Coordinates of C-alpha atoms in Angstrom, one line a residue:
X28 CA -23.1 114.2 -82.2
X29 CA -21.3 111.1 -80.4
X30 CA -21.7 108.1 -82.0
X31 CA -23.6 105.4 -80.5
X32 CA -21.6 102.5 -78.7
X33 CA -22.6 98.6 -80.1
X34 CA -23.9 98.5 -76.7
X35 CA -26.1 101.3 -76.4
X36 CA -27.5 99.9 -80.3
X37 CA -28.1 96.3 -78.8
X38 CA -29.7 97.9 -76.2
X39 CA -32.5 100.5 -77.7
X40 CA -33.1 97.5 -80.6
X41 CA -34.2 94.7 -77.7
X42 CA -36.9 97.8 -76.1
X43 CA -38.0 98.3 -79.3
X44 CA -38.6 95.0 -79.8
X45 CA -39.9 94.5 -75.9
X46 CA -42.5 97.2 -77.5
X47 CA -43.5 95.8 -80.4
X48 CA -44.6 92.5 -78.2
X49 CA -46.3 94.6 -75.9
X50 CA -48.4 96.3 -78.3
X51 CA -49.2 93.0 -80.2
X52 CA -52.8 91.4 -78.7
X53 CA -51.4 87.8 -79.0
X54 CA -48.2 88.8 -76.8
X55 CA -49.0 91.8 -74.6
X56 CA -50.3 90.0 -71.8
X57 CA -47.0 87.9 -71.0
X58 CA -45.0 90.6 -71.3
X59 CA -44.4 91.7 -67.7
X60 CA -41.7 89.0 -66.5
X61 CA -39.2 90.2 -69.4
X62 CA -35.6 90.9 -67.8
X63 CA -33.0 92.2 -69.5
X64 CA -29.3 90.8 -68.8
X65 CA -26.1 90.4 -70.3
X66 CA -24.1 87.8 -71.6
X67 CA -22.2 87.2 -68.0
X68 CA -25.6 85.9 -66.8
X69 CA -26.6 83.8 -69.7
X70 CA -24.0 83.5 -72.0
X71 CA -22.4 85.1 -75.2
X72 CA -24.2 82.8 -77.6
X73 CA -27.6 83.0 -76.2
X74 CA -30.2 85.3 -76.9
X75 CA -32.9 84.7 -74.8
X76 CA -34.2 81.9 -72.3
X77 CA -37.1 81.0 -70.7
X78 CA -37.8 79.9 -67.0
X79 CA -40.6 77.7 -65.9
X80 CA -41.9 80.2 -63.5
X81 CA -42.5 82.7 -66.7
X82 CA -38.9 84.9 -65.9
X83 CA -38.1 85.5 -69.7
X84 CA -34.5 86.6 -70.2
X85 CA -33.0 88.7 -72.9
X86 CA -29.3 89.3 -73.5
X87 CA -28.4 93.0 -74.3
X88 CA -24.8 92.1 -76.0
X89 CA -26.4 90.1 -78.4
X90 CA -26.9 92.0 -81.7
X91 CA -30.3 91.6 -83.2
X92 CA -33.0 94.1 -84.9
X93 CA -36.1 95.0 -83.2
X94 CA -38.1 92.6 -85.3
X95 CA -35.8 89.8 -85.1
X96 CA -36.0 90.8 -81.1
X97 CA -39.3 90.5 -81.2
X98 CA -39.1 87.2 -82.8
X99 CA -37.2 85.9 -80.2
X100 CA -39.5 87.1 -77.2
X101 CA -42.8 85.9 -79.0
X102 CA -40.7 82.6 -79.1
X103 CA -40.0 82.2 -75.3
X104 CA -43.4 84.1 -74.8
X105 CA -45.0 80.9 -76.6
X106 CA -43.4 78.3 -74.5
X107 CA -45.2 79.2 -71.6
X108 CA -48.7 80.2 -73.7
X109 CA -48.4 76.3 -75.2
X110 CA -47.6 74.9 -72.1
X111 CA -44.3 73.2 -72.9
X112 CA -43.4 73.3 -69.5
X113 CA -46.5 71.4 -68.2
X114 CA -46.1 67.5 -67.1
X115 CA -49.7 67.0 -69.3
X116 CA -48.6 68.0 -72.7
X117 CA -45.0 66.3 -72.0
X118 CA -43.8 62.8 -73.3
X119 CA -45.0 60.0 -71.1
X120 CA -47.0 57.8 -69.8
X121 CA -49.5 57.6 -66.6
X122 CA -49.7 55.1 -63.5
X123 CA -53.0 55.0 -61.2
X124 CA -52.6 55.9 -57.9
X125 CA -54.0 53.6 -54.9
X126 CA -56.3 56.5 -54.4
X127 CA -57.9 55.8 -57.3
X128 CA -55.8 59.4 -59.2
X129 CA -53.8 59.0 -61.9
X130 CA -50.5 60.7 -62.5
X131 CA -48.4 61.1 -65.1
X132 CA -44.3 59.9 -65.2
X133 CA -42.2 61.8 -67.8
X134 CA -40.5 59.9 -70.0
X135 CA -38.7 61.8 -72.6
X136 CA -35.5 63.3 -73.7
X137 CA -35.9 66.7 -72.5
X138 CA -33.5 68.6 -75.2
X139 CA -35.0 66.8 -77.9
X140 CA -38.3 68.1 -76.8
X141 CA -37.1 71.3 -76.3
X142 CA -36.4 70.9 -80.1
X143 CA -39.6 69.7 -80.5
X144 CA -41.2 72.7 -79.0
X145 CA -38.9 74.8 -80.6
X146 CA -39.8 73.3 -84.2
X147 CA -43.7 73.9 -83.6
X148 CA -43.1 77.3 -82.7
X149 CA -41.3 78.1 -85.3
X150 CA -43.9 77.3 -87.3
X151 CA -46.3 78.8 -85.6
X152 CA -44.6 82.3 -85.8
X153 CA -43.9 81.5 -89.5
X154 CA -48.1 80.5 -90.4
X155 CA -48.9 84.2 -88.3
X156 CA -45.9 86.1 -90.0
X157 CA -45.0 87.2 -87.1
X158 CA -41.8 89.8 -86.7
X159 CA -38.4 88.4 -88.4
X160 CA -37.0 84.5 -88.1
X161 CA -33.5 84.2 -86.9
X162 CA -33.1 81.0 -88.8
X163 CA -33.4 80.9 -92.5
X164 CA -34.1 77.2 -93.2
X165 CA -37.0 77.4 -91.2
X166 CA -39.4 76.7 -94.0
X167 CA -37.5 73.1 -95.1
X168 CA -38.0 71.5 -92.0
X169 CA -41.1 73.0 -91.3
X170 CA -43.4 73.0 -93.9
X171 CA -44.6 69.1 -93.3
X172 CA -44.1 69.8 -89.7
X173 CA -47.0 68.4 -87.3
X174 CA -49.4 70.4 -85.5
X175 CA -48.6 68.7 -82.5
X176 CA -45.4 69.1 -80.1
X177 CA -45.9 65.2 -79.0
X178 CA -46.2 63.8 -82.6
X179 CA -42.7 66.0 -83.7
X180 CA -41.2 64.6 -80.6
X181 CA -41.8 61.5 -82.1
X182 CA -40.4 61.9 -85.0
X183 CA -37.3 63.1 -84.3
X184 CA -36.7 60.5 -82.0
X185 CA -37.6 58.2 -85.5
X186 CA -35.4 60.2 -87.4
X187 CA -33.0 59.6 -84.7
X188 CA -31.8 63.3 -84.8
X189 CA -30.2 64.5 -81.5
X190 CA -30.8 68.0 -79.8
X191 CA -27.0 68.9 -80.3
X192 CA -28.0 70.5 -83.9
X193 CA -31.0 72.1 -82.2
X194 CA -30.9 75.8 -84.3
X195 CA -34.5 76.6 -83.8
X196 CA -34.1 77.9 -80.0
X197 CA -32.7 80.8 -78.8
X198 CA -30.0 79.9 -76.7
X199 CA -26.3 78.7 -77.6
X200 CA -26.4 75.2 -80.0
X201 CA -26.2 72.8 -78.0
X202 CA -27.7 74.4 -75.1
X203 CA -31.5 74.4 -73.8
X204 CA -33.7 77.9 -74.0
X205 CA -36.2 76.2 -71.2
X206 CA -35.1 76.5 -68.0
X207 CA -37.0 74.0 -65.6
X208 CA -38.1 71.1 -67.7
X209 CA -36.3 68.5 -65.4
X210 CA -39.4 69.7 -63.0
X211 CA -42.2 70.2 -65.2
X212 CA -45.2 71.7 -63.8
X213 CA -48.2 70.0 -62.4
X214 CA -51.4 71.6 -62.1
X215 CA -54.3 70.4 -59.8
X216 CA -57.4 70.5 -61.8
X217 CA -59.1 69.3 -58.3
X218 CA -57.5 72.2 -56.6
X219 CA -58.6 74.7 -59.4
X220 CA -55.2 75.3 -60.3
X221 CA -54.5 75.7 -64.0
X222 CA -52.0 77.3 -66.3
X223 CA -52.7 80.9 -66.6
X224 CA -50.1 82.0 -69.1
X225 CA -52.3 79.5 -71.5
X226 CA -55.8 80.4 -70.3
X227 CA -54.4 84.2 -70.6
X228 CA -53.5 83.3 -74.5
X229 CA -56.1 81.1 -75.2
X230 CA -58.4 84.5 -74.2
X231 CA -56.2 87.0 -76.0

């Protein structure tokens, strides 16, 4: 029997873990915007990233088990379920509007919440058990962690730690896995318009 290539190894342990997040209830209904690339389209060191418009996208070359796969997905899956993308939960501040509307301004290092996020999620998937960490210091950092993306924010920024050791995402060091935060969304409650990969989780 011929010998399977790296490749073709990389490649059946990612759809295994694709189907362990689609058979999970937390997961299963974000699932259907997972594309699989290769490292030309997002680079060697990067396993997976996150767009703002929900495009999730894993890297075949990378060499993962299908529980640490599925790690990774419920990771990016969670960005977009906790709204880390979304000008309302972001670092800022807001300004009234001669209509009488107020609107939020960003103000915030956007790597360093990308951290952020990354640190609360890592938590989270560590408190459900969830699949198989990718980092093994998790627990250090993480264990008097706040439940709340703005209040770790803080912190680091108190700590005065900078992004550039950020080893809780799952793109290169040094390098964001959210794609999009320079625009973070803006929904128009007045307009009905809402977040549905959140109201999807928040129902699952």
């Amino acid at each position: 029997e011929k010998k399977k290539t790296q490749k073709e190894i990389n490649r059946e342990n990612l759809q295994s873990g694709i189907s362990i997040i689609y058979q999970h209830p937390l997961f299963k209904g974000c699932t259907s915007r997972i594309h699989i690339v290769n490292k030309s389209d997002i680079g060697t060191n990067t396993m997976c990233i996150v767009h703002s418009d929900g495009t999730i996208k894993a890297n075949e070359d990378y060499t993962l088990s299908p529980k640490q796969w599925s790690y990774v997905l419920a990771h990016n899956i969670l960005r977009l379920a906790f709204g880390h993308f979304d000008a309302e939960k972001m670092p800022g501040y807001y300004i009234t509007l001669s209509d009488g509307s107020k609107e939020k301004k960003i103000e915030c290092d956007i790597a360093l919440w990308n951290m952020a996020c990354d640190i609360y999620i890592t938590k989270f998937l560590a408190d459900i058990k969830f699949g198989q960490p990718i980092n093994n210091d998790n627990v250090n950092i993480i264990s008097g962690t706040s439940n709340d993306e703005a209040k770790i924010y803080q912190s680091l920024c108190d700590q005065n730690i900078s992004a550039t050791h950020n080893h809780y995402g799952t793109a290169a060091m040094g390098t964001l896995d959210m794609k999009g935060l320079d625009k973070p969304l803006v929904y128009n409650k007045a307009k009905n318009q809402y977040n549905t990969f959140t109201r999807n989780f928040s129902i699952a």
